[in-house]
N, CA, C and O atoms as CSV, one atom per row, in Angstrom:
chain,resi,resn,atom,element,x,y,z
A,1,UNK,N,N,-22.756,-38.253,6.986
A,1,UNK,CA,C,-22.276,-39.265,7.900
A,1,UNK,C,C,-20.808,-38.986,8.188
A,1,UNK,O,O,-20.019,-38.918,7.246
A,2,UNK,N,N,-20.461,-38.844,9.265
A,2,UNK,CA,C,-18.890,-38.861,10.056
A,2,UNK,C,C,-18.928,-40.128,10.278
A,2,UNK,O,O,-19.956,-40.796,10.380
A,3,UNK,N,N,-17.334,-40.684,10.398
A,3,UNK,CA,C,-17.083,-41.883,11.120
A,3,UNK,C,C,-15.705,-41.453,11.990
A,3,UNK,O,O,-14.658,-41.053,11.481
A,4,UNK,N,N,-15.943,-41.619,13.313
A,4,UNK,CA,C,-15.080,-41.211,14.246
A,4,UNK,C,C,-14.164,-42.772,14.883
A,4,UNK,O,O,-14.894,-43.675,15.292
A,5,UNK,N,N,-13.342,-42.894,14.909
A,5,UNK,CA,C,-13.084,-43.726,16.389
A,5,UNK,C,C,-12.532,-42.933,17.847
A,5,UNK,O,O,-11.741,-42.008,18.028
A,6,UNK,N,N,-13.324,-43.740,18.729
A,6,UNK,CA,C,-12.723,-42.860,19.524
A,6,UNK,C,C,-11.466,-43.003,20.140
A,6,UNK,O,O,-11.606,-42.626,21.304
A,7,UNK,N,N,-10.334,-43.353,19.940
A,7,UNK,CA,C,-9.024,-43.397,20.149
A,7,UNK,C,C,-8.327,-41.734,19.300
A,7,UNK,O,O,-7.317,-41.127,19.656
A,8,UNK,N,N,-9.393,-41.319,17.994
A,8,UNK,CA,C,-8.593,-40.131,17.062
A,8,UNK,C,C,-9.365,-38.811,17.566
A,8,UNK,O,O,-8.831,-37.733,17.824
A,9,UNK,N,N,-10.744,-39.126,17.653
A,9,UNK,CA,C,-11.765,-38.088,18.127
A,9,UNK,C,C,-11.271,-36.717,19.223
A,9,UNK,O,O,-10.597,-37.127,20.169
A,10,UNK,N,N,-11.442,-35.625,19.221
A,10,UNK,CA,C,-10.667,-34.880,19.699
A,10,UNK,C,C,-11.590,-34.897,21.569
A,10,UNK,O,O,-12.813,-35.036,21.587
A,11,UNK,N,N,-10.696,-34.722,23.109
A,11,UNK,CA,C,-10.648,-34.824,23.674
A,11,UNK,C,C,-11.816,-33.534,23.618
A,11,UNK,O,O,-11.970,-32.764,22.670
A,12,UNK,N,N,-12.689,-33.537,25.097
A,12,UNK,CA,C,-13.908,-33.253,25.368
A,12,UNK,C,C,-13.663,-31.673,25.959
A,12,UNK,O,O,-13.046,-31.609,27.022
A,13,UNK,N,N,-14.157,-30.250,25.266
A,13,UNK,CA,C,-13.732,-29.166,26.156
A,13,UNK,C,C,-14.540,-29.508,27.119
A,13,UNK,O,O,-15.055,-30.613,27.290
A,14,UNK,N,N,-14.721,-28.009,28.123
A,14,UNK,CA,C,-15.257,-28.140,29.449
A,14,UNK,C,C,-16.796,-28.062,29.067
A,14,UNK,O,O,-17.460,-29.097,29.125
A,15,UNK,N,N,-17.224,-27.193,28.784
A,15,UNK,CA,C,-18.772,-26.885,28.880
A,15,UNK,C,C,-19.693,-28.533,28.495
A,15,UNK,O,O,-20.306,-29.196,29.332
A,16,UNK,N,N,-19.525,-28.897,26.882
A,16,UNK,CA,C,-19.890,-30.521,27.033
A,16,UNK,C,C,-19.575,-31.435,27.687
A,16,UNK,O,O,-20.274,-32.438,27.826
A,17,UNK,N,N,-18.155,-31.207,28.355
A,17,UNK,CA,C,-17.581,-32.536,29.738
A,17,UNK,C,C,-18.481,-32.303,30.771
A,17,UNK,O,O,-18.730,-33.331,31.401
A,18,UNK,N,N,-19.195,-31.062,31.259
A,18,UNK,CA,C,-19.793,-30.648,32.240
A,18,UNK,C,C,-21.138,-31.614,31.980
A,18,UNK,O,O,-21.379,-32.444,32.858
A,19,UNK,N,N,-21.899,-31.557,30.983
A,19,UNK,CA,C,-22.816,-31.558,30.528
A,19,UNK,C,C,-22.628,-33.266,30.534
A,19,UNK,O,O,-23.614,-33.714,31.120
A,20,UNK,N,N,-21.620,-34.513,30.046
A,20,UNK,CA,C,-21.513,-35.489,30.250
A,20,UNK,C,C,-20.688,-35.588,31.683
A,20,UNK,O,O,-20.168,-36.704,31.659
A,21,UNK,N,N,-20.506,-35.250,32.315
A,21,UNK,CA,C,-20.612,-35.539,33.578
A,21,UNK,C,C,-21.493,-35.653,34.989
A,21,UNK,O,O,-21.359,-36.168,36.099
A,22,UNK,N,N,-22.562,-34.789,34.200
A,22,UNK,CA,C,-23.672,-34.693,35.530
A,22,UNK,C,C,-24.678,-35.964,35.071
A,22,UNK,O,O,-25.700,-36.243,35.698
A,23,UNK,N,N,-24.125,-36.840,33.620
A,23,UNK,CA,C,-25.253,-37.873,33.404
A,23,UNK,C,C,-24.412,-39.022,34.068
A,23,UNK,O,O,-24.875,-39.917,34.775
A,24,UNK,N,N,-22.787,-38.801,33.637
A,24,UNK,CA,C,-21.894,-40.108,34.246
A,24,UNK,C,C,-21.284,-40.247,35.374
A,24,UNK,O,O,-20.450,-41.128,35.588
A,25,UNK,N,N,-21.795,-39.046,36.517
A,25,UNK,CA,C,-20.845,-38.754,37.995
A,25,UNK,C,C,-22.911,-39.430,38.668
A,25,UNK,O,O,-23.191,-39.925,39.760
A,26,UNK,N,N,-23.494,-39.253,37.942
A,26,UNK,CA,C,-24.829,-40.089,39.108
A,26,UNK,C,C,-25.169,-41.394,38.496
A,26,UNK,O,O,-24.282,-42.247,38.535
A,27,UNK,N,N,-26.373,-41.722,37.900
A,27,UNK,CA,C,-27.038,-42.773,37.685
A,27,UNK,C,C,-25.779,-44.037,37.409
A,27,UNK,O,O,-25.905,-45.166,37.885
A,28,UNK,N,N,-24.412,-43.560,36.450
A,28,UNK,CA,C,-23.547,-44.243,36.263
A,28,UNK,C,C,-22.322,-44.439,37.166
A,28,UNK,O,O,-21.379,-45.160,36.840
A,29,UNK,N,N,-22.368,-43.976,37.949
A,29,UNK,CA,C,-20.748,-43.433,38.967
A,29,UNK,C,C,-19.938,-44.823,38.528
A,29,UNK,O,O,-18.825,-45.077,38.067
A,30,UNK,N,N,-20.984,-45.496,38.884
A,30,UNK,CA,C,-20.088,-47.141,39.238
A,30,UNK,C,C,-19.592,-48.449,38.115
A,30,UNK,O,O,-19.336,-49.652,38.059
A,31,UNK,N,N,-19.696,-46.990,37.180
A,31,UNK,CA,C,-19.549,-47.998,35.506
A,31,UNK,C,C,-18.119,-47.417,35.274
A,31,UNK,O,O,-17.545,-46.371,35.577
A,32,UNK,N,N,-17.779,-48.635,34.558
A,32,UNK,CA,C,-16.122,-48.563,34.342
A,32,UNK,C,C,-15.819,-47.468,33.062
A,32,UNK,O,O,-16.563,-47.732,32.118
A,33,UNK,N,N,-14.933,-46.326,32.794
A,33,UNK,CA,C,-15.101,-46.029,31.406
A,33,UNK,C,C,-14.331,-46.974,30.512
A,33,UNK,O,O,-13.168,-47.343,30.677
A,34,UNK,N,N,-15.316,-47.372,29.357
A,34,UNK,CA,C,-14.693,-47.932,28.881
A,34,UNK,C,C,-14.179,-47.336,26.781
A,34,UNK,O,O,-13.223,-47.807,26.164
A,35,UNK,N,N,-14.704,-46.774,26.486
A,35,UNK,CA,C,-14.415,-46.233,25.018
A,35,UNK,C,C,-15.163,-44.430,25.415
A,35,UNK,O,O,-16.342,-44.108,25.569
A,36,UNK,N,N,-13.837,-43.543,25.476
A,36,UNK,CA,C,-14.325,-42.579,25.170
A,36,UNK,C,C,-13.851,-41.505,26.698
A,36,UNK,O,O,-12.759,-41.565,27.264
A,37,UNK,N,N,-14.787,-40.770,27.012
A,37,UNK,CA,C,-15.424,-40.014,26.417
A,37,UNK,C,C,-15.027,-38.795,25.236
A,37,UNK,O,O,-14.048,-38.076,25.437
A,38,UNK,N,N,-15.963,-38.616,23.866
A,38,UNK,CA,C,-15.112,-37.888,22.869
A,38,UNK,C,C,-16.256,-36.619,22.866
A,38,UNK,O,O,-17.433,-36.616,23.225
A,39,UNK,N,N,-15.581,-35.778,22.427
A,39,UNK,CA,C,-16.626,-34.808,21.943
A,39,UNK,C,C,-16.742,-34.764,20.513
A,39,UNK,O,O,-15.789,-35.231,19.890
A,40,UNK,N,N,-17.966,-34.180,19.688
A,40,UNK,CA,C,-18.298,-34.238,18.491
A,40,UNK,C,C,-19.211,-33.110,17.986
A,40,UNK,O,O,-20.107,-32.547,18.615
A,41,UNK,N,N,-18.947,-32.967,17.166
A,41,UNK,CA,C,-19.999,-31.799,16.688
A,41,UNK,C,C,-21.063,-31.832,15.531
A,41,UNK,O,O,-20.697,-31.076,14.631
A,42,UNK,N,N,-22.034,-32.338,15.304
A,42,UNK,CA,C,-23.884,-32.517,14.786
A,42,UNK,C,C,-24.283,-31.133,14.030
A,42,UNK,O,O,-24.694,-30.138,14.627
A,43,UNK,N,N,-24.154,-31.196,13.054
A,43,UNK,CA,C,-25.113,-30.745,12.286
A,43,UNK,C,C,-26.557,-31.255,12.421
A,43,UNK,O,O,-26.876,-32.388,12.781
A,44,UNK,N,N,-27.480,-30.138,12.039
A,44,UNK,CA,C,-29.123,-31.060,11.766
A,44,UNK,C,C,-29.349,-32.227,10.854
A,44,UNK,O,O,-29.013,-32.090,9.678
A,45,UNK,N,N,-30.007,-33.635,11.347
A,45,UNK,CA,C,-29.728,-34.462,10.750
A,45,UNK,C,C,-28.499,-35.335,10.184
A,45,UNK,O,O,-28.582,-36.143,9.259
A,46,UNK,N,N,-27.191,-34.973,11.018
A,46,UNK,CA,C,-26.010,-35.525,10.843
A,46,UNK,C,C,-25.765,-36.274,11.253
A,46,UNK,O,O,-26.045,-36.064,12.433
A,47,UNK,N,N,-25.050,-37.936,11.113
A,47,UNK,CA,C,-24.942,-39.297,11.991
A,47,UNK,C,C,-23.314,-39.014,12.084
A,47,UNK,O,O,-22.555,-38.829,11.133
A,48,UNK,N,N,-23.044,-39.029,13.255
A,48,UNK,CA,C,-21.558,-39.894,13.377
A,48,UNK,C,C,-21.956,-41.116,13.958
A,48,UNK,O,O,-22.897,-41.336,14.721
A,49,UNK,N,N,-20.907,-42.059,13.381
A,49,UNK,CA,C,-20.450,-43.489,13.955
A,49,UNK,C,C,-19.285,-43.999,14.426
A,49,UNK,O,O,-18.239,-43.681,13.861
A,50,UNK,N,N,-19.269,-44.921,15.600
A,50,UNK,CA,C,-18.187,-45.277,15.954
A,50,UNK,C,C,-18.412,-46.580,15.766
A,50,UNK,O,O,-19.483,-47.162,15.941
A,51,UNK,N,N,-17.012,-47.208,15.274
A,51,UNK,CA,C,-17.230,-49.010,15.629
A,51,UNK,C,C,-16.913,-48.844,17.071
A,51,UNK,O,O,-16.210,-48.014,17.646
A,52,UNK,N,N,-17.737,-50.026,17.587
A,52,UNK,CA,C,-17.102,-50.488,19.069
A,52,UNK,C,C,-17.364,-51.993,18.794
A,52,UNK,O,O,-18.313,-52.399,18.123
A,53,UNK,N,N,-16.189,-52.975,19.527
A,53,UNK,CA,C,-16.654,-54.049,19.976
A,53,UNK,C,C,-16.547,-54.512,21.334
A,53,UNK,O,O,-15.524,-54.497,22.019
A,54,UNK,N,N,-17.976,-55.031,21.753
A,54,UNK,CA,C,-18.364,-55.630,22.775
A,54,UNK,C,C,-18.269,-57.065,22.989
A,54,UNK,O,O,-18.220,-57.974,22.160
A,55,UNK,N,N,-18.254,-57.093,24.194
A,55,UNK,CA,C,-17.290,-58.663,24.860
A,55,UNK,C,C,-18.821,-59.352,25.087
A,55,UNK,O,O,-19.751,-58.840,25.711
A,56,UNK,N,N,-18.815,-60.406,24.532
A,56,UNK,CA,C,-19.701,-61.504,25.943
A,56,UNK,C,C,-19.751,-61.275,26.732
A,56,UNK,O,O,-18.969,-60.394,27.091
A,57,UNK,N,N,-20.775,-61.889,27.807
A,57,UNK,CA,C,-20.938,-61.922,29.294
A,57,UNK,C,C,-20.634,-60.514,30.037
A,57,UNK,O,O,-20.440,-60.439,31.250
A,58,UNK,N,N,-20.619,-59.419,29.160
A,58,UNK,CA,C,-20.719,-57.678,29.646
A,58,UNK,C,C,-21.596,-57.419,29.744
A,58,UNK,O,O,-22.266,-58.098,28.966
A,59,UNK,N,N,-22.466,-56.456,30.526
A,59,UNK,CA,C,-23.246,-55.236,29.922
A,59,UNK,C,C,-22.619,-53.727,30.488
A,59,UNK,O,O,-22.132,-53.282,31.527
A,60,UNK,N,N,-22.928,-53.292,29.232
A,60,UNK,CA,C,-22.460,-51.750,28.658
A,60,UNK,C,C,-23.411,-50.851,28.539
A,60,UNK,O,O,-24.534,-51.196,28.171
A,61,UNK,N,N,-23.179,-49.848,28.765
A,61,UNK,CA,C,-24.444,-48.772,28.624
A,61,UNK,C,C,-23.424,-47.422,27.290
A,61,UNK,O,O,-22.279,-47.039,27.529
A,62,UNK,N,N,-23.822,-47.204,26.668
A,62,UNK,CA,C,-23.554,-46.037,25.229
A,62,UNK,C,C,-24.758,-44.887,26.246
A,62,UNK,O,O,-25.776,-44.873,26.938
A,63,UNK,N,N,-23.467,-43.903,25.544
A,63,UNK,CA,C,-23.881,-42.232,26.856
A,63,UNK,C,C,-24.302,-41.271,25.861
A,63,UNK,O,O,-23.267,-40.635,25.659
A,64,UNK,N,N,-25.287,-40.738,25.048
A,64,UNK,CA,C,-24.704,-39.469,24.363
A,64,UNK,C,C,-25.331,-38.205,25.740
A,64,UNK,O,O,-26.171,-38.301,26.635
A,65,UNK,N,N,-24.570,-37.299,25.366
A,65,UNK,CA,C,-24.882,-36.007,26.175
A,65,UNK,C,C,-24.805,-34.331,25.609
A,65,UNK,O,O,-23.765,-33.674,25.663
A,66,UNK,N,N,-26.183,-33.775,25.039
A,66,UNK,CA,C,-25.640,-32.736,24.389
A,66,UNK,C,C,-25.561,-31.495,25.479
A,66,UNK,O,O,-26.255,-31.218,26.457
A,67,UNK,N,N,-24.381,-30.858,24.862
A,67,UNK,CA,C,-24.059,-29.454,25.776
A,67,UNK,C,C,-25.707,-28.645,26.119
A,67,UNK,O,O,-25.996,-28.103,27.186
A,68,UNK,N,N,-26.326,-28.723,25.288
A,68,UNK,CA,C,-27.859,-28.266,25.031
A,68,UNK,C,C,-29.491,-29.414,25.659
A,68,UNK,O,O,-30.387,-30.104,25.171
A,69,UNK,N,N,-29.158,-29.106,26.545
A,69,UNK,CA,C,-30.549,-30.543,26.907
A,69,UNK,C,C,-31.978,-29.954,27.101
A,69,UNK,O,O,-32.831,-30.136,27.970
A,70,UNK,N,N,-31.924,-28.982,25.689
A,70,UNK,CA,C,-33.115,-28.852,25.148
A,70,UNK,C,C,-33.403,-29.500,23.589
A,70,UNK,O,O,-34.375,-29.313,22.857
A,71,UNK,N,N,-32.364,-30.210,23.401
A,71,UNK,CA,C,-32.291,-30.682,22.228
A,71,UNK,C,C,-31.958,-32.314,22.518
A,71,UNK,O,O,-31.481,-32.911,23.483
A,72,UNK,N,N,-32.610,-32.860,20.768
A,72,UNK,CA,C,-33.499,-34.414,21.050
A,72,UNK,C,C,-31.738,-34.925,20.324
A,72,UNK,O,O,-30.893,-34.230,19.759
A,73,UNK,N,N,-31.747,-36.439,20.679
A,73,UNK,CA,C,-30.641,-37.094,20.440
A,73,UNK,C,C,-31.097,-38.426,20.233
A,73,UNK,O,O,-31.826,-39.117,20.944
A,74,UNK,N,N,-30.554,-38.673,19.151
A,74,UNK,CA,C,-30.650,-40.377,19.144
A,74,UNK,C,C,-29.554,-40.947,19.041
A,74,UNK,O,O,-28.565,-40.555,18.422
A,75,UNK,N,N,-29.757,-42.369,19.943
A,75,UNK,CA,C,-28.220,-43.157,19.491
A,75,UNK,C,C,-29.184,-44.464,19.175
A,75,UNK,O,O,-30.319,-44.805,19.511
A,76,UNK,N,N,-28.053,-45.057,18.288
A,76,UNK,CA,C,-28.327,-47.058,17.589
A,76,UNK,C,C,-27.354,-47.390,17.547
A,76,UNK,O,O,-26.293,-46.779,17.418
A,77,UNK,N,N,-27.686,-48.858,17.696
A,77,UNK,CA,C,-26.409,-49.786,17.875
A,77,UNK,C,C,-26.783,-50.508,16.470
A,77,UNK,O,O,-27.934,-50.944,16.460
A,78,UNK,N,N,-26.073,-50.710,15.337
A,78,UNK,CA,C,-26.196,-51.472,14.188
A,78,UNK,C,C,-25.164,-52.502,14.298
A,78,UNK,O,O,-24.057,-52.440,14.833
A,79,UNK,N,N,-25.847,-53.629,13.579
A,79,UNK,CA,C,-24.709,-54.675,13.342
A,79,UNK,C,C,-24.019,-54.484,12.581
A,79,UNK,O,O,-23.624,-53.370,12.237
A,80,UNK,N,N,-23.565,-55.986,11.932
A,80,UNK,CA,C,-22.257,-55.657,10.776
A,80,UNK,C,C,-22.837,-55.405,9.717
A,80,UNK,O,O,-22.152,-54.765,8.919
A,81,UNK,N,N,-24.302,-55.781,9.253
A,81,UNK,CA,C,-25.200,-55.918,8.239
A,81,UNK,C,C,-25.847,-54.542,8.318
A,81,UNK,O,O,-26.731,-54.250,7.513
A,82,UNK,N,N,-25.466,-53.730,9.201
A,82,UNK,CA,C,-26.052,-52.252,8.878
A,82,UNK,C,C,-27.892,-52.127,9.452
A,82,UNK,O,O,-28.770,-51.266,9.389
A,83,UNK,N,N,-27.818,-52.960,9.778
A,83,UNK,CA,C,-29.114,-53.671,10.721
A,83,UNK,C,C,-29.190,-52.816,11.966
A,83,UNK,O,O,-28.104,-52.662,12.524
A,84,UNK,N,N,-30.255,-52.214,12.536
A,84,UNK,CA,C,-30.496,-51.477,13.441
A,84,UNK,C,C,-30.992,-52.579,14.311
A,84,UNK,O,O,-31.812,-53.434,13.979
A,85,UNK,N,N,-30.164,-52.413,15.922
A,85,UNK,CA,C,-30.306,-53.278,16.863
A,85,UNK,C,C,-31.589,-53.168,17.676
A,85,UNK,O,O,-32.674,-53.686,17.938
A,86,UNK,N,N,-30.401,-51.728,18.002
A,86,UNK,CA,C,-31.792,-51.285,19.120
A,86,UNK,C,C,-31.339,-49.717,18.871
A,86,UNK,O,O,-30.192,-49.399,18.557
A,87,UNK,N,N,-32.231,-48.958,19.028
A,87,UNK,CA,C,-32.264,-47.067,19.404
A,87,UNK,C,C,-33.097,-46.451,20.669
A,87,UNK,O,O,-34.013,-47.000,21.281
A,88,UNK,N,N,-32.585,-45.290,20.869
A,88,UNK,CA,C,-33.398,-44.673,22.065
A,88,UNK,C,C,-33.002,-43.095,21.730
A,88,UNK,O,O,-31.868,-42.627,21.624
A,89,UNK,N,N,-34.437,-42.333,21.580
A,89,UNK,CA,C,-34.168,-40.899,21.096
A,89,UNK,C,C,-34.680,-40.070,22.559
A,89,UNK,O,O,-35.740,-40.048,23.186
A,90,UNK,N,N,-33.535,-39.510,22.707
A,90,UNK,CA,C,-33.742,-38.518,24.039
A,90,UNK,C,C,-34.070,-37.389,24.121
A,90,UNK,O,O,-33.121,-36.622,23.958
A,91,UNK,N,N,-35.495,-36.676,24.400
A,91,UNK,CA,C,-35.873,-35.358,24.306
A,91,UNK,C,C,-34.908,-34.299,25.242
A,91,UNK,O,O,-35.280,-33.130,25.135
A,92,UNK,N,N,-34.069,-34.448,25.884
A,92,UNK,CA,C,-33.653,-32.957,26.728
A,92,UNK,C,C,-32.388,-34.004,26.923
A,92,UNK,O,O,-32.148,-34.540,28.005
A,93,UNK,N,N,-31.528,-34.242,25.592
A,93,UNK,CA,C,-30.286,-33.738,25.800
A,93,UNK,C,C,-29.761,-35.259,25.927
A,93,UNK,O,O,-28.577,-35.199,25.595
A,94,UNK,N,N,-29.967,-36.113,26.134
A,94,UNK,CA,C,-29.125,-37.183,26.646
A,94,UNK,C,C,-30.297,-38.246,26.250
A,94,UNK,O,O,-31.524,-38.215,26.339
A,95,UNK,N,N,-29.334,-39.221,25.764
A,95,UNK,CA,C,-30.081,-40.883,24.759
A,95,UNK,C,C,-28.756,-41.573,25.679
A,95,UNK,O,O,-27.635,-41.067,25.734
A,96,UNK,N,N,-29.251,-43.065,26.498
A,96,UNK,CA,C,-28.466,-44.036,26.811
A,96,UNK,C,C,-28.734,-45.305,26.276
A,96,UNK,O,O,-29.944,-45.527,26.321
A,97,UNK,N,N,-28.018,-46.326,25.734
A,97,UNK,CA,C,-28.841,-47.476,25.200
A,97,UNK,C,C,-27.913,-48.935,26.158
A,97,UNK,O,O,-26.686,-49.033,26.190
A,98,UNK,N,N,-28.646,-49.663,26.670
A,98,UNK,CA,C,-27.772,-50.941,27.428
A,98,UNK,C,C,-27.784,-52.103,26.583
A,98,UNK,O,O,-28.755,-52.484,25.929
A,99,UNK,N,N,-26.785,-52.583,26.626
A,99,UNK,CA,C,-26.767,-54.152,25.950
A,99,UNK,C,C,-25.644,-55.023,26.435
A,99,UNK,O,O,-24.470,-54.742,26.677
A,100,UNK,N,N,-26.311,-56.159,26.513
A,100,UNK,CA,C,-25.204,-57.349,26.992
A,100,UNK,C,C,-25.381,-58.387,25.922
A,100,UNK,O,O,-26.316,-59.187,25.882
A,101,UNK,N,N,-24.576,-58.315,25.214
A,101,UNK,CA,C,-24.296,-58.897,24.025
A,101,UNK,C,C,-24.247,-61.066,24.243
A,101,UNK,O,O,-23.370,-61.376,25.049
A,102,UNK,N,N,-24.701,-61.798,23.897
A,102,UNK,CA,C,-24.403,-63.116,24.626
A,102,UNK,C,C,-23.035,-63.337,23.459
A,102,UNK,O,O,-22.568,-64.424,23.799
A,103,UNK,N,N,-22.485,-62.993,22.672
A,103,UNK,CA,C,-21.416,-63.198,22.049
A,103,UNK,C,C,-20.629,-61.745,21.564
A,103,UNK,O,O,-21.301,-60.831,21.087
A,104,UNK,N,N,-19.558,-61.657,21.684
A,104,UNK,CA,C,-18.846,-61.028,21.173
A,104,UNK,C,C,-19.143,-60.243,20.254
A,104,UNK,O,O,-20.091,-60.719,19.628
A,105,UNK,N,N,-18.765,-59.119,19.781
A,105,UNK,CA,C,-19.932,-58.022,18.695
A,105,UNK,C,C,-18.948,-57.159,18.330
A,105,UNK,O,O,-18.042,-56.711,19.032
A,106,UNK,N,N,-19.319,-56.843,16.534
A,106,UNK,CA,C,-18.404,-55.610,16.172
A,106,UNK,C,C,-19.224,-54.746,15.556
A,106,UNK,O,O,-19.335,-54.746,14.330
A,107,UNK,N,N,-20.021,-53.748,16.499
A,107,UNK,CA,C,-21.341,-52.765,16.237
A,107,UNK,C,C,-20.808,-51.237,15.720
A,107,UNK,O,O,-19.747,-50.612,15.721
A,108,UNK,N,N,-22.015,-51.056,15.340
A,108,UNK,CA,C,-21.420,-49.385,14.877
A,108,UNK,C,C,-22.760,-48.610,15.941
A,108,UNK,O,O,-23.960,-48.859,15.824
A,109,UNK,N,N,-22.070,-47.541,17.055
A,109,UNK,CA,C,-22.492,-46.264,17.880
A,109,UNK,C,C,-22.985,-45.579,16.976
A,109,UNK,O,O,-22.206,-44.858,16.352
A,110,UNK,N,N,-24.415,-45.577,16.610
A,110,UNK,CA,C,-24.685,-44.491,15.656
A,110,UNK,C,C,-25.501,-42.928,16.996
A,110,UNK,O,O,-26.143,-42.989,18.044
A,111,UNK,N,N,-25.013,-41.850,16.201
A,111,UNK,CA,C,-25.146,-40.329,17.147
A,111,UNK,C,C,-25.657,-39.649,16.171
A,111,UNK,O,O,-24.995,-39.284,15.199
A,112,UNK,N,N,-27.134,-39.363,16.365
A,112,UNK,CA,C,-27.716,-38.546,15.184
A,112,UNK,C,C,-28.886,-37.028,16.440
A,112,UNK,O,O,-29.829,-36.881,17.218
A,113,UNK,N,N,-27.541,-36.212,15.553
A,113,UNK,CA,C,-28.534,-35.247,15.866
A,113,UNK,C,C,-29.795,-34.549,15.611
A,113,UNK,O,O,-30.067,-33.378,15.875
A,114,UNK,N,N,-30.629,-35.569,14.980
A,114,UNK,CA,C,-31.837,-35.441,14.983
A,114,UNK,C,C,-32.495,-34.300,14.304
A,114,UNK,O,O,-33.199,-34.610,13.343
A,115,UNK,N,N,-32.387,-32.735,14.682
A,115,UNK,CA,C,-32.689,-31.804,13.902
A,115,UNK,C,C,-31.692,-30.228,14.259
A,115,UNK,O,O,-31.538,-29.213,13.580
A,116,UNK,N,N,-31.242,-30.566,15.417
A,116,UNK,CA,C,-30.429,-29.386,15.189
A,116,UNK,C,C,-28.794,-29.782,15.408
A,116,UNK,O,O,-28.213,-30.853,15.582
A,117,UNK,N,N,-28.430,-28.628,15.328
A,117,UNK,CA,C,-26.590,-28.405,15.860
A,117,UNK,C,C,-26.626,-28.519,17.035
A,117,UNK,O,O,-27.398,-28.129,17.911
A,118,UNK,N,N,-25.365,-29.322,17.003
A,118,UNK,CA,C,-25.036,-29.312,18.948
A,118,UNK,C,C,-23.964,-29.910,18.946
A,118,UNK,O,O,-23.618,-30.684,18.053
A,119,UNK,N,N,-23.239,-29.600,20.045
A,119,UNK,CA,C,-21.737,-30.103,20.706
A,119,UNK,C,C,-22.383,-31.113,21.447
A,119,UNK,O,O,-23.351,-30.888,22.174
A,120,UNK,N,N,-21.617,-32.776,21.196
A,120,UNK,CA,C,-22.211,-34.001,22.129
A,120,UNK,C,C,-21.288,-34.766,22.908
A,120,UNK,O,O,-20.186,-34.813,22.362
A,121,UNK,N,N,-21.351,-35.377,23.986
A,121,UNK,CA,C,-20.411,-35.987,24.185
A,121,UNK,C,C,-20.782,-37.198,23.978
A,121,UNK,O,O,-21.945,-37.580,24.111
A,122,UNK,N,N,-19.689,-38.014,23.583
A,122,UNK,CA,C,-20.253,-39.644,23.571
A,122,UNK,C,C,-18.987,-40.769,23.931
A,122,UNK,O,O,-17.783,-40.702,23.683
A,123,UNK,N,N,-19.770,-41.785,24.599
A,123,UNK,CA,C,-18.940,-42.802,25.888
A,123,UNK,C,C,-19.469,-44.085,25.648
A,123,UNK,O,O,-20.641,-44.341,25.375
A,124,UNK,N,N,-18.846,-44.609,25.728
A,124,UNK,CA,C,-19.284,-46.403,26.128
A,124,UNK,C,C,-18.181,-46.779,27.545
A,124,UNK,O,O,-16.975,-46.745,27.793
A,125,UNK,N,N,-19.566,-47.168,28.281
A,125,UNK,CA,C,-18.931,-47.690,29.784
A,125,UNK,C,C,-19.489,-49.073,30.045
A,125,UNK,O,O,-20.213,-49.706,29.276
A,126,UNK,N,N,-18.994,-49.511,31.407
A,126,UNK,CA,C,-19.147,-50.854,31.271
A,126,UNK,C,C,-19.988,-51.213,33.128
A,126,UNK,O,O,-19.837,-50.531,34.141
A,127,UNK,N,N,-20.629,-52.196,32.998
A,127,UNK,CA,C,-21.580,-52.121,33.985
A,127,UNK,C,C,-20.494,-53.257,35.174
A,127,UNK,O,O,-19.964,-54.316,34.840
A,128,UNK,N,N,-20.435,-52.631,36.489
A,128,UNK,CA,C,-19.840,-53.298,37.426
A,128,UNK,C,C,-19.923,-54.721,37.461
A,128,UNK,O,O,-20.943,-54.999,36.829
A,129,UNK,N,N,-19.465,-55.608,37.807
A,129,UNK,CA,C,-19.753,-57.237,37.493
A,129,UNK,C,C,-20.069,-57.756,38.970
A,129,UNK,O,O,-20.339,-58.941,39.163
C-alpha cells in the first residue's frame, strides 16, 4: 500500500498525460479539475491511496488512466471506517467512479493495479453545476 496526496505526488510525464488526456479532453471536457492530475507507478497487486474530501451538493467523477489500456484497473472510494463505498474495475486501461456525496466526506481514492505494472494517471474532477 502507497499513500500519496496529491498536492506531493510527482507531476504527470508526457506519455501517461497523453493517455489521461484522451479520457479527460472528451467524455469529461466540461468537468472542472479538481485534485490532481498525478502520476503513479503500480506494481502487480499494489493499492495507492489518496484522501480526498468531497463537498455536498457536488458530483465528482475519480479518473484512473493507465499509460497501457490493455491493462485492468480498479478504483474505490472507502470511508473513514475503511468501508468500501463503491468500485469500478476497468478492462483496457481506464476505471471512472461518480459520486455526489449528500454530506460532506473525508474518503480514501483507492488505485489498485490489479495484476500488473503500469504508469497511471489519477484525477478527481468536478461535474459542471
Amino acid at each position: 500500500m502507497q499513500s500519496y496526496s496529491f498536492q506531493t505526488a510527482p507531476a504527470p510525464d508526457r506519455l501517461p498525460e497523453l493517455a489521461f488526456d484522451e479520457v479527460r479532453r472528451g467524455p469529461y471536457a466540461d468537468h472542472r479539475d479538481l485534485l490532481g492530475p498525478v502520476q503513479i507507478e503500480l506494481s502487480g497487486r499494489e493499492i495507492a491511496e489518496f484522501p480526498v474530501i468531497l463537498e455536498q451538493g457536488r458530483c465528482y467523477r475519480a479518473i484512473a488512466a493507465a499509460e497501457d489500456r490493455s491493462s485492468e484497473i480498479r478504483l474505490a472510494l472507502l470511508d473513514e471506517d475503511f468501508q468500501e463505498r463503491m468500485a469500478e474495475e476497468g478492462r483496457k486501461g481506464v476505471a471512472t467512479l461518480l459520486i455526489c456525496p449528500e454530506q460532506t466526506e473525508n474518503l480514501l481514492l483507492n488505485v489498485d493495479g490489479v495484476q500488473s505494472r503500469m504508469r497511471v494517471v489519477v484525477a478527481v474532477v468536478q461535474q459542471p453545476e
